[in-house]
Coordinates of C-alpha atoms and ligand atoms in Angstrom, one line a residue:
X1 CA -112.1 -15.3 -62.1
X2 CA -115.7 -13.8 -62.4
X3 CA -117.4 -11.2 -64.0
X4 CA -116.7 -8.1 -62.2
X5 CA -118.8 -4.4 -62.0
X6 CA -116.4 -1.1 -62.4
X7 CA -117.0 2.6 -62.3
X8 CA -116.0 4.7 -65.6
X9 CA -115.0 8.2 -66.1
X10 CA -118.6 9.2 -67.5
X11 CA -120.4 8.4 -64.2
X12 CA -121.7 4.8 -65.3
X13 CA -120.2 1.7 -64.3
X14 CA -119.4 -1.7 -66.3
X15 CA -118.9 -5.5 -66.5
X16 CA -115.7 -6.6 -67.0
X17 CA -115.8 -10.6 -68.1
X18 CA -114.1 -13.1 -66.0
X19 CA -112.0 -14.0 -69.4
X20 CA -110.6 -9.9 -69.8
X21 CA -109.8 -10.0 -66.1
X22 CA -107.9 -13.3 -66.5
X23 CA -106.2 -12.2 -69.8
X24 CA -105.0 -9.3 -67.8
X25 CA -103.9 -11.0 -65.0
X26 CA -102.2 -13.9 -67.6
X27 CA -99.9 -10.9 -68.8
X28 CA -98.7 -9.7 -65.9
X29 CA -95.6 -10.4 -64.3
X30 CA -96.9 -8.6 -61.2
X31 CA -100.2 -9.8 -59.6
X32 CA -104.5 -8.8 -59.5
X33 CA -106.1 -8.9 -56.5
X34 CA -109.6 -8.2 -55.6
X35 CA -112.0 -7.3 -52.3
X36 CA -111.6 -9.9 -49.5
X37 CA -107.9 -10.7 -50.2
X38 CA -105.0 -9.9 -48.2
X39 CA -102.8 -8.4 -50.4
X40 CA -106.0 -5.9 -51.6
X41 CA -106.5 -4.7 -48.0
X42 CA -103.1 -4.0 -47.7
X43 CA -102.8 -2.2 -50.8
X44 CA -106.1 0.1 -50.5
X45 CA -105.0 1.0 -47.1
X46 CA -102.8 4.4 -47.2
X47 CA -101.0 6.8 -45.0
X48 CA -104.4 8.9 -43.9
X49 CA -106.9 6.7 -41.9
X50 CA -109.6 8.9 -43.1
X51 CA -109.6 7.3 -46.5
X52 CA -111.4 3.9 -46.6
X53 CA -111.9 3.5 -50.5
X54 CA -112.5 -0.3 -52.2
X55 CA -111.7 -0.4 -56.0
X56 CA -112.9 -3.0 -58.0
X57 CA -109.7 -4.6 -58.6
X58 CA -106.0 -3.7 -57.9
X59 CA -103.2 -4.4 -60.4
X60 CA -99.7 -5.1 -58.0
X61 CA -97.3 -3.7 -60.8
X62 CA -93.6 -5.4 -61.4
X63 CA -92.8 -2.8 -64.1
X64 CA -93.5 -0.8 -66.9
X65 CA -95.2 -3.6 -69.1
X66 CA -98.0 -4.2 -66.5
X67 CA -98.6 -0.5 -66.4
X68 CA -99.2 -0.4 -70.2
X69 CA -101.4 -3.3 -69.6
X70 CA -103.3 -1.9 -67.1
X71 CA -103.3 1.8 -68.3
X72 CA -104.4 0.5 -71.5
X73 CA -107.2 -1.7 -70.3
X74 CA -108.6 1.9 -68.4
X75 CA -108.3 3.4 -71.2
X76 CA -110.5 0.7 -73.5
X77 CA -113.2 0.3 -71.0
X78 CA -113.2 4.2 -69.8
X79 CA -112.6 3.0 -66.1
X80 CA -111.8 5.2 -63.4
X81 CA -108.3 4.1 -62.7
X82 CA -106.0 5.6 -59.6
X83 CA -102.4 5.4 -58.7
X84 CA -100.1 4.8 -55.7
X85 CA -96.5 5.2 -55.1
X86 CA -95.6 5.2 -51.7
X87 CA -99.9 5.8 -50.6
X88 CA -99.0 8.9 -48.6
X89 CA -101.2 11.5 -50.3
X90 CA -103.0 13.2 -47.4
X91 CA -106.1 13.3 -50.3
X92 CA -105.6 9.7 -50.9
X93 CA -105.8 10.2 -54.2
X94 CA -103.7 6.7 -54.7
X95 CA -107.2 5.0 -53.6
X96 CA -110.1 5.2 -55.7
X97 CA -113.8 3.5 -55.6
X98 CA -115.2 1.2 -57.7
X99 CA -112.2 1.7 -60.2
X100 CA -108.9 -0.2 -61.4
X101 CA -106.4 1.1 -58.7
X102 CA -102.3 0.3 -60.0
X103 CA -99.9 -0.2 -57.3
X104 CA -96.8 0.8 -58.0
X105 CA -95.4 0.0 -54.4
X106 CA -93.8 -3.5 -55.5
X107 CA -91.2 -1.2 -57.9
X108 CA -88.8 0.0 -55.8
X109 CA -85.6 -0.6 -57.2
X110 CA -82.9 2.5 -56.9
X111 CA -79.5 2.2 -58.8
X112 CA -76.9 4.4 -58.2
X113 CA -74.4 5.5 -60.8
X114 CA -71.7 8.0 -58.6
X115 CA -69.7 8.3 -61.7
X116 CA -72.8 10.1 -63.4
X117 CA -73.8 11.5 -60.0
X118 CA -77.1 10.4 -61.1
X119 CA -79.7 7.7 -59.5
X120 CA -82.9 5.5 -61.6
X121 CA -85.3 5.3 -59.2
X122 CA -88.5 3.1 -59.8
X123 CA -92.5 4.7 -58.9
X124 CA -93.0 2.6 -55.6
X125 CA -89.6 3.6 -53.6
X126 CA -89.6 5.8 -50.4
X127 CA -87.3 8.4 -49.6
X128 CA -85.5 6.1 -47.6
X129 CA -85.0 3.9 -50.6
X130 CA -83.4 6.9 -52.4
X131 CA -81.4 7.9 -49.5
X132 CA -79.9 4.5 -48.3
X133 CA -78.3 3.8 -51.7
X134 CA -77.2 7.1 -52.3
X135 CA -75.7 7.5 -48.9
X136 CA -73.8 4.3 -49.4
X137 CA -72.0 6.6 -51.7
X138 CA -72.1 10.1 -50.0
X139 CA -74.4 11.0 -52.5
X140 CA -78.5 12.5 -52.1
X141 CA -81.3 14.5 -53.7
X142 CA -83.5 16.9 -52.6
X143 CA -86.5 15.1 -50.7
X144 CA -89.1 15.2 -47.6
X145 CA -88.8 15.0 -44.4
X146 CA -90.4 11.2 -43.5
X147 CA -88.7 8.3 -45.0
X148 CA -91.6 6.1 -45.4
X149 CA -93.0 8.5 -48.2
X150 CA -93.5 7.5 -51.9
X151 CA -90.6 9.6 -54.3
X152 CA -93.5 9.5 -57.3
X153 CA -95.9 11.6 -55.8
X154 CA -93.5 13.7 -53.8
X155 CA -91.6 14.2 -57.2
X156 CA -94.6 14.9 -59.2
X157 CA -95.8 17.9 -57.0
X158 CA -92.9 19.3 -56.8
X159 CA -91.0 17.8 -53.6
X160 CA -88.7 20.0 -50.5
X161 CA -87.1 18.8 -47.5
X162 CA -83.7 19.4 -46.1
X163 CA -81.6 20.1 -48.9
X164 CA -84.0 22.3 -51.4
X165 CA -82.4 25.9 -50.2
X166 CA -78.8 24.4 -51.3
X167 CA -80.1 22.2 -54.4
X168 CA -83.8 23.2 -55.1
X169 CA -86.8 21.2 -55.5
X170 CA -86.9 17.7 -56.0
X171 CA -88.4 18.3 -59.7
X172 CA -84.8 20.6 -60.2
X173 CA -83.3 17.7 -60.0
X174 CA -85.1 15.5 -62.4
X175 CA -83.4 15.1 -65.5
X176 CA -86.2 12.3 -67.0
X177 CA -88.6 10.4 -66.8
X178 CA -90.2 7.4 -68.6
X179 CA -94.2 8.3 -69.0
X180 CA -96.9 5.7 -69.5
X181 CA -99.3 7.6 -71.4
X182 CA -103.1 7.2 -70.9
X183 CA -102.7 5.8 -74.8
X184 CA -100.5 2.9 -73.1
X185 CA -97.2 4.1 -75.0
X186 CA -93.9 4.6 -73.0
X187 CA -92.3 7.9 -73.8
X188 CA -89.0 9.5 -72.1
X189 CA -89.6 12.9 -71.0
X190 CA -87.3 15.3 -70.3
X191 CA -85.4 19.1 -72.0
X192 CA -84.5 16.8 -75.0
X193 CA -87.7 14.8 -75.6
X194 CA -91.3 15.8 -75.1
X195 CA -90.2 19.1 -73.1
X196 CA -93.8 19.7 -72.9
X197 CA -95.0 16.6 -71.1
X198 CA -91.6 17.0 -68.6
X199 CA -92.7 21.2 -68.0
X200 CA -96.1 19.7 -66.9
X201 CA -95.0 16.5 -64.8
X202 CA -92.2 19.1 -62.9
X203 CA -95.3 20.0 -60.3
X204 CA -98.3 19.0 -62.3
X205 CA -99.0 15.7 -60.6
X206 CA -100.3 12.7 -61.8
X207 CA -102.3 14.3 -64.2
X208 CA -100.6 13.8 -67.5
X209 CA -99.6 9.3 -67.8
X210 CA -97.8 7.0 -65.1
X211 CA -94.3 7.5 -64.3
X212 CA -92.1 4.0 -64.2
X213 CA -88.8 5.9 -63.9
X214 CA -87.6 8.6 -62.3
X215 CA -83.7 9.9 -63.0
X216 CA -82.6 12.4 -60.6
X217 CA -79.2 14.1 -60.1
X218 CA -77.3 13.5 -57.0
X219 CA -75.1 15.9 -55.2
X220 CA -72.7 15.0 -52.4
X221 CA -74.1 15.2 -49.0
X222 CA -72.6 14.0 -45.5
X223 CA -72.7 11.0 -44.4
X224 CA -72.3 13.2 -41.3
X225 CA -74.1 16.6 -41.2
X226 CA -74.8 19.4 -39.1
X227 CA -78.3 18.3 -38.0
X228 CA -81.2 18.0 -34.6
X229 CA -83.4 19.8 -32.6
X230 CA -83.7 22.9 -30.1
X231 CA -86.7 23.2 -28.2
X232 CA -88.4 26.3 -26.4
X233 CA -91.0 26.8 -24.0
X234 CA -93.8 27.8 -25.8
X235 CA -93.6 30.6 -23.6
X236 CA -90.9 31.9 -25.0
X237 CA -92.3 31.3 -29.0
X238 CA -93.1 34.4 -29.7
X239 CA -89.6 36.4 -29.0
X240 CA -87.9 33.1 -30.7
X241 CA -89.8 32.7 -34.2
X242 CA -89.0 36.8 -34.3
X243 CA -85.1 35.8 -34.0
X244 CA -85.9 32.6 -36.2
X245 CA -87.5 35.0 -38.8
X246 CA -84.1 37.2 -38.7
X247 CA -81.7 34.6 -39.3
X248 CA -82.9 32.1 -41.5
X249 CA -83.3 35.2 -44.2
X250 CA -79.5 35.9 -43.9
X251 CA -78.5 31.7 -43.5
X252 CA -76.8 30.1 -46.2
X253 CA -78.1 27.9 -48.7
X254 CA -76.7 24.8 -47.0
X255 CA -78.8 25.6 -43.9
X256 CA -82.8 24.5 -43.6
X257 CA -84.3 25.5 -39.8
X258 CA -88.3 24.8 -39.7
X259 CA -90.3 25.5 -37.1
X260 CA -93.0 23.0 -35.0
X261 CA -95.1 23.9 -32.3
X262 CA -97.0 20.7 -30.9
X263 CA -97.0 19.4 -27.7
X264 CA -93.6 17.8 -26.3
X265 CA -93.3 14.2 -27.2
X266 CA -91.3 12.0 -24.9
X267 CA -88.3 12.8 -26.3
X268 CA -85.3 11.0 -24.6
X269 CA -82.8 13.9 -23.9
X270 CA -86.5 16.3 -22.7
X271 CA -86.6 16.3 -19.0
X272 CA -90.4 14.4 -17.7
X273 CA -92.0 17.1 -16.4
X274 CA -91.8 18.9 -20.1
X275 CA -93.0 15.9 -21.9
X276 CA -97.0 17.1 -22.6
X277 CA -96.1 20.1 -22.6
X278 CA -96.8 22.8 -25.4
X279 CA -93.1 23.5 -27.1
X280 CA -92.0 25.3 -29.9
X281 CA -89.1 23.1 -31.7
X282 CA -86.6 24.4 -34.2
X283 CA -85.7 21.4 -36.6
X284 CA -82.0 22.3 -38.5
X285 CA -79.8 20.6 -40.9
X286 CA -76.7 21.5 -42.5
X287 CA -76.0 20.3 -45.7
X288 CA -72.2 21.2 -45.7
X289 CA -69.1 20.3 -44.7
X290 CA -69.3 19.8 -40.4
X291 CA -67.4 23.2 -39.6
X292 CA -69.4 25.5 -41.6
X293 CA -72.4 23.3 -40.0
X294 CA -71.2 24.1 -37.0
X295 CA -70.8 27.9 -37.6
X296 CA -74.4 28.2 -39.5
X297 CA -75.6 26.4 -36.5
X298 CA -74.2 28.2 -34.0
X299 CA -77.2 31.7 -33.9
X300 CA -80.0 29.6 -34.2
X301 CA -78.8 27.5 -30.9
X302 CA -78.5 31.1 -29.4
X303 CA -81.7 32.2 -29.9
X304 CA -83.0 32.4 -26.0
X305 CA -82.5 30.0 -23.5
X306 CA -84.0 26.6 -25.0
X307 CA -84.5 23.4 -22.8
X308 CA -82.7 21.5 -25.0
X309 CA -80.3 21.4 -27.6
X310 CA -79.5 18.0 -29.6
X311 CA -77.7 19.8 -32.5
X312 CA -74.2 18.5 -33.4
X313 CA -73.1 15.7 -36.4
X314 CA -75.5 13.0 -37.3
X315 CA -75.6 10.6 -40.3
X316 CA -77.7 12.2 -43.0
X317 CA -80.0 9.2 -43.4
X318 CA -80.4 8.5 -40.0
X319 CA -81.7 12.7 -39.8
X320 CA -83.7 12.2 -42.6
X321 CA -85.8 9.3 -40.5
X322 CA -85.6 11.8 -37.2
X323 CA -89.7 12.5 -37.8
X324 CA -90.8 8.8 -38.9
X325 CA -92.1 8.3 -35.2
X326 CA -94.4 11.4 -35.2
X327 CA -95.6 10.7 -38.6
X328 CA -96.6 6.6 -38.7
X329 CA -99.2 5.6 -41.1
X330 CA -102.4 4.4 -39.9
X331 CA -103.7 8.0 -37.8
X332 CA -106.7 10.2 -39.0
X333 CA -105.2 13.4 -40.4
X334 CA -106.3 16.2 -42.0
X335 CA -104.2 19.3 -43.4
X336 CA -104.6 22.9 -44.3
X337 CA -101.8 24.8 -45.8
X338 CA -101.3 28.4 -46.9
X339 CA -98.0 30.1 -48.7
X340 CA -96.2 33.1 -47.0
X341 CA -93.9 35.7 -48.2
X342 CA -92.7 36.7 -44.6
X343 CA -93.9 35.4 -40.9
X344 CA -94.9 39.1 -40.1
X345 CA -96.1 39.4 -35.7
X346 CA -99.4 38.9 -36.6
X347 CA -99.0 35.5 -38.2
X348 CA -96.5 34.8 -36.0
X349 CA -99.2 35.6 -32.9
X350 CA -101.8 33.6 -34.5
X351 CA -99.7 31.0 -34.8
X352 CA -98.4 30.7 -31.3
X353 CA -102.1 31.1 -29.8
X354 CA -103.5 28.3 -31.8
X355 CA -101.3 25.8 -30.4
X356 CA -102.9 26.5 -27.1
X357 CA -106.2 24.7 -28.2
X358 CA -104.7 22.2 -30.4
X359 CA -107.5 19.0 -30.6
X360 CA -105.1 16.8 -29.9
X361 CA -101.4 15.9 -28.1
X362 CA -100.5 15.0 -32.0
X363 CA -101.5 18.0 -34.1
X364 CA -99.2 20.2 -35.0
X365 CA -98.4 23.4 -37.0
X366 CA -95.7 23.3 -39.2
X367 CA -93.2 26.1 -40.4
X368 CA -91.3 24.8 -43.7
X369 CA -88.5 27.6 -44.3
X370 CA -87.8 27.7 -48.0
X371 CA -86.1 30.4 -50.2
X372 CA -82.7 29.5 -51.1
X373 CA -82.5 27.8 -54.7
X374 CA -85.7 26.9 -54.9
X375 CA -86.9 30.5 -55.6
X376 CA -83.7 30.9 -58.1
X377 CA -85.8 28.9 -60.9
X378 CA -88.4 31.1 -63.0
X379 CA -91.8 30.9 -62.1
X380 CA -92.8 29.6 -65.6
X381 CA -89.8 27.0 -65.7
X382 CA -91.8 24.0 -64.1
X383 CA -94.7 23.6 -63.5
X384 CA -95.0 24.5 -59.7
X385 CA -94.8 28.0 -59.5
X386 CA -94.5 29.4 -56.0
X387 CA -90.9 30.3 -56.6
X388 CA -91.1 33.5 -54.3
X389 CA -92.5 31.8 -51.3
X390 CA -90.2 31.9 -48.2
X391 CA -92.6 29.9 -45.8
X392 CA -95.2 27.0 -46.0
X393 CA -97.2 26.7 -42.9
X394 CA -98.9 23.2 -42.7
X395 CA -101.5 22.9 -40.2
X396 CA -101.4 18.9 -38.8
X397 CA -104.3 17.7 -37.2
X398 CA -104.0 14.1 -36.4
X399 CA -106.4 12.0 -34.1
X400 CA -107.7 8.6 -33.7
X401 CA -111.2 8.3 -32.8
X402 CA -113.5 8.9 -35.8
X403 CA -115.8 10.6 -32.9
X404 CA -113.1 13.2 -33.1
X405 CA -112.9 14.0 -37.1
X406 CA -115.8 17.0 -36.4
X407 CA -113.1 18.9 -33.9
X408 CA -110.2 18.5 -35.7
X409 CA -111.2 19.1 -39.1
X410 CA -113.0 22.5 -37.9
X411 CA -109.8 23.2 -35.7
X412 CA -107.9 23.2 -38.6
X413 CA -110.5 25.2 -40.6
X414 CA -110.6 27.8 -38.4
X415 CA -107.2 28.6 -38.2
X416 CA -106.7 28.6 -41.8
X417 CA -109.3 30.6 -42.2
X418 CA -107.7 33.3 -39.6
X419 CA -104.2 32.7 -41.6
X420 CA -105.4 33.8 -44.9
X421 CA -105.1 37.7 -44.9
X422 CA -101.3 37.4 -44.0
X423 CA -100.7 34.0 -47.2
X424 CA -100.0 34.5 -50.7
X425 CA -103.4 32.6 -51.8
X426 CA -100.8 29.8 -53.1
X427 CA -100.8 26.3 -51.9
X428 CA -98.5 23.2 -52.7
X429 CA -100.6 21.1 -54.5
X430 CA -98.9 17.7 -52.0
X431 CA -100.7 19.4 -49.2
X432 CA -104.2 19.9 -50.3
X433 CA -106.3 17.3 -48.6
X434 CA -109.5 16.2 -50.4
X435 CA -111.8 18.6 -50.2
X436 CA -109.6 21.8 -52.2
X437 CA -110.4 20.7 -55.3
X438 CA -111.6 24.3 -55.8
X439 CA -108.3 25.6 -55.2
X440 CA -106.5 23.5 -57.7
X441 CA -106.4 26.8 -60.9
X442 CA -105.0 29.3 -58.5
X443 CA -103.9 28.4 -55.6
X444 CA -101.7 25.1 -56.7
X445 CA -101.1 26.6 -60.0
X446 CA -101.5 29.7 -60.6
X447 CA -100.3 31.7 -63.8
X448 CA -98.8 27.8 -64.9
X449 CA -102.6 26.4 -65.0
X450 CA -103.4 27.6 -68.1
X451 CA -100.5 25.9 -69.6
X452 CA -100.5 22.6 -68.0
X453 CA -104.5 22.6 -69.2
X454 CA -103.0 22.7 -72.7
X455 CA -100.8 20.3 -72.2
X456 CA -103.2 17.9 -70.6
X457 CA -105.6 18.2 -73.3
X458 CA -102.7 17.0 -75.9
X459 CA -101.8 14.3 -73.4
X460 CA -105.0 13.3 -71.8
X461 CA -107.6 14.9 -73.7
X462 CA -110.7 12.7 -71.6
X463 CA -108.7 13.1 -68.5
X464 CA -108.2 9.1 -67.7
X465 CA -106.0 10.6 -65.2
X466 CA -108.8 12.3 -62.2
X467 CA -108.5 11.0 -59.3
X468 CA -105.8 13.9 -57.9
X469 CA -105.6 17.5 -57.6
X470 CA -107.1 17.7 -61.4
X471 CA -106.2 19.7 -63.9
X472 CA -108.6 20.1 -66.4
X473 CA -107.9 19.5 -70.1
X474 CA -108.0 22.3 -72.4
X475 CA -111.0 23.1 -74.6
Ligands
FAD501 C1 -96.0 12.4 -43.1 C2 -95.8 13.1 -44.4 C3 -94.7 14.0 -44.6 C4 -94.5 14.7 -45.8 N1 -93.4 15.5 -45.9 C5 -93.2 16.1 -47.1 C6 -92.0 16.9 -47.3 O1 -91.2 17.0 -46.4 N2 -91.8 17.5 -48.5 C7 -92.7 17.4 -49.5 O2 -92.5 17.9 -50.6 N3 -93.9 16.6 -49.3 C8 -94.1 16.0 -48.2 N4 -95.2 15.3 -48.0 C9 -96.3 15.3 -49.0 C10 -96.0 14.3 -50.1 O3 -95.1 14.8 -51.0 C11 -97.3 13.8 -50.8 O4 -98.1 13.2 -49.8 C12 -97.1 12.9 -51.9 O5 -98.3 12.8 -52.7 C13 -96.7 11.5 -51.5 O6 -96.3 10.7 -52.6 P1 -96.7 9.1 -52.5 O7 -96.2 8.5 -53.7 O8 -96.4 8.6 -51.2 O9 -98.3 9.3 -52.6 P2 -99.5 8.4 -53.3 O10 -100.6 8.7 -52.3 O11 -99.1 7.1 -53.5 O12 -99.7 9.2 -54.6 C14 -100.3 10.5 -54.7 C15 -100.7 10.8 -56.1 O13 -99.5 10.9 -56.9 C16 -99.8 10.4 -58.2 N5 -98.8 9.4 -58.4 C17 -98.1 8.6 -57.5 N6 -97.2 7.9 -58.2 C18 -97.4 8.1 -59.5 C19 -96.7 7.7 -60.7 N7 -95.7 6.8 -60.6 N8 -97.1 8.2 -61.9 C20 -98.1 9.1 -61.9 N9 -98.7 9.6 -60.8 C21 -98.4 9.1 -59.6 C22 -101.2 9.9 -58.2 O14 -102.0 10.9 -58.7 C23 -101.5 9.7 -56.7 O15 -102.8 9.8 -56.5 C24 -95.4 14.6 -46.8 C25 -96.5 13.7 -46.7 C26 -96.7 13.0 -45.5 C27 -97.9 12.2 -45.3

């Protein structure tokens, strides 16, 4: 070990001695690395290619007591410390410079209890962690829609995918968690204890301590569900989101149909000549029984004359991987997201246009159909508050060539920009890339912002916790 320079919280930086580094690193059951080693590369590099951050060191966590460790060593020296789950954050707020960086990826244990319908989850497990021992019992929670992403952050903005319109939001299902406070004390929040601290952590990020475990209810799902893909000429887009827009606000719960318009991929079952091709895709899953799948199915599969149609029974874990191979790490992205009551023609026009000047063959523009029980919680009963949205349009720009980061970025910009007269003004805080920090008070939060302030001022009153969508403490 050797003396070693980090960045703190006021703007200065400091020497930590070789001997504090190697008393930390003696107490850990996990591991420290630092710059030129293997296991630090891997660990600073996340989902987005666009961030390329170096920490000064990077603590590989094995559980809760080497987050105390670490969390309370930030805390003594003032060092700007950052935190990955699964390192999927499109901000890449898990990365930090010149900071103490904690990696939760090597805790990824899941236990199951199906007598207690309920699951333990540990910070650094993906979705597909969640859903392969659940499944094994016919059980799931709500989650996203690509396996390979972290449940921490996911959970701690707030967290949809197939199942929210039956079961709500990720954080609905959350019945604790254990807390790591920036004092380096492990608390259980949840209704019962600190009701405060689990209000704020239900959509408020990783603002208020480090979560080590997550307890989530399970419901039972599949293992075979309704679930696949339609796909329309974009030609046809216009006349098919108006149908889409029709049905999906008189489908039940159990149903989820989003909408992507992108250029075809070489889908197996699309004929050549359409691969390349702009398309507009319908994605659908059922979260019932097969029959009433079948039945909810059956007027979205009717909606005009599609060019294919790979809707029918699927294993639920295998549907919820169905996006991995559009959505690999290791890409340059960049997002812009806006809230919608309703997908009125205009949108809906604007929409359709834009995808004929997308950047690249892998941007996309993403329709996230929500409603259902998500919106059946009060606004003020979590933090995340947009309980009255019915659609989240996600603009995906993805690329390769840094040449390329101008056009996209500004692709992306533009349209947003043309969006915002038809959107709520309300963004979920998981899709804010880096630059939004402005619209952190009203746009992610809204009329919860002044509370969560509060309640990160009692938690972390010098805001340890920054590097994320911040939330300012309280004065
Ligand atoms: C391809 C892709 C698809 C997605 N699809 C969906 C979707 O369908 N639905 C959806 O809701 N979201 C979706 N998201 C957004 C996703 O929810 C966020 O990117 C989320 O932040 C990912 O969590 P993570 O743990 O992987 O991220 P990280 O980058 O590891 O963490 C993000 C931030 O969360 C905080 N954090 C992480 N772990 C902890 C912890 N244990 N304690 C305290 N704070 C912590 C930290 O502030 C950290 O900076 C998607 C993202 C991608 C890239």
């Amino acid at each position: 070990m050797v003396d070693r320079m980090f960045e703190t919280i006021d703007g200065a930086s400091v020497s930590l001695a070789a001997d504090v580094l190697a008393g930390l690193a003696a107490g850990l059951r996990g591991a420290i690395s630092f710059p030129g080693e293997a296991r630090y590369e891997e660990a600073r590099t996340v989902w987005n290619a666009m961030v390329d951050k170096r920490p000064a060191a990077i603590v590989h966590a094995a559980g809760a007591s080497d987050v105390i460790q670490t969390v309370r060593l930030a805390a003594r020296h003032g060092l700007i410390l950052s935190v990955r789950g699964g390192g999927h954050n499109i901000a890449g707020s898990a990365v930090c410079n010149g900071g103490l960086m904690l990696d939760l990826s090597p805790m990824r244990s899941v236990r199951i209890d199906p007598r207690a319908l309920t699951a333990r989850v540990e910070p650094g497990a993906t979705l597909s962690d969640v859903d392969r021992e659940a499944q094994a019992f016919g059980l799931a929670t709500p989650l996203g829609i690509n396996s390979t992403t972290g449940v921490a952050g996911l959970t701690l903005g707030g967290g949809f995918g197939w199942l929210s319109r039956k079961h709500g939001l990720t954080i609905d299902n959350l019945r604790s968690a254990d807390v790591v406070t920036p004092a380096g004390e492990l608390i259980q929040a949840s209704h019962e204890n600190h009701p405060d601290l689990f209000w704020a952590i239900r959509g408020g990020g990783g603002n208020f301590g480090v979560v080590t475990s997550f307890e989530f209810r399970l419901h039972p799902v599949g293992p075979q569900v309704i679930a696949g893909l339609i796909v329309h000429p974009l030609s046809d887009a216009k006349r098919a989101l108006g149908e889409y827009r029709r049905l999906i606000a008189q489908a039940p719960d159990e149903l989820s149909c989003w909408a992507v318009m992108r250029k075809a991929p070489p889908l197996p079952f699309l004929p050549a000549e359409v691969h390349g091709t702009d398309v507009l895709v319908f994605a659908l899953c059922h979260a019932g029984d097969l029959a009433s799948g079948e039945k909810a199915a059956a007027p979205f599969k009717a909606i005009g004359k599609p060019i294919a149609d790979v809707v029918g029974p699927a294993p639920y874990a295998a549907w919820q991987t169905a996006f991995d191979p559009l959505l690999t790490a290791g890409a340059r992205n960049y997002w812009k997201s806006h809230d919608f009551l309703e997908l009125g023609d205009p949108l809906i026009d604007l929409l359709v246009e834009s995808v004929r000047s997308l950047p690249t063959a892998e941007c996309e523009i993403f329709i996230a159909a929500l409603g259902g029980a998500i919106n059946r919680v009060p606004v003020g009963a979590t933090a995340y508050p947009h309980r009255n949205v019915s659609f989240v349009v996600n603009v995906h720009t993805r690329w390769s060539r840094p040449a390329e980061d101008e056009a996209c970025t500004a692709w992306a910009r533009r349209l947003y920009g043309a969006a915002a007269p038809f959107a709520t003004g309300g963004v979920y805080v998981n899709f804010m890339p880096a630059d939004e920090s402005e619209r952190v008070r009203s746009g992610a939060y809204g009329a919860n912002y002044d509370r969560l302030s509060k309640i990160k001022a009692k938690y972390d009153p010098n805001n340890l916790f920054r590097t994320n969508q911040n939330v300012a403490p309280a004065v």
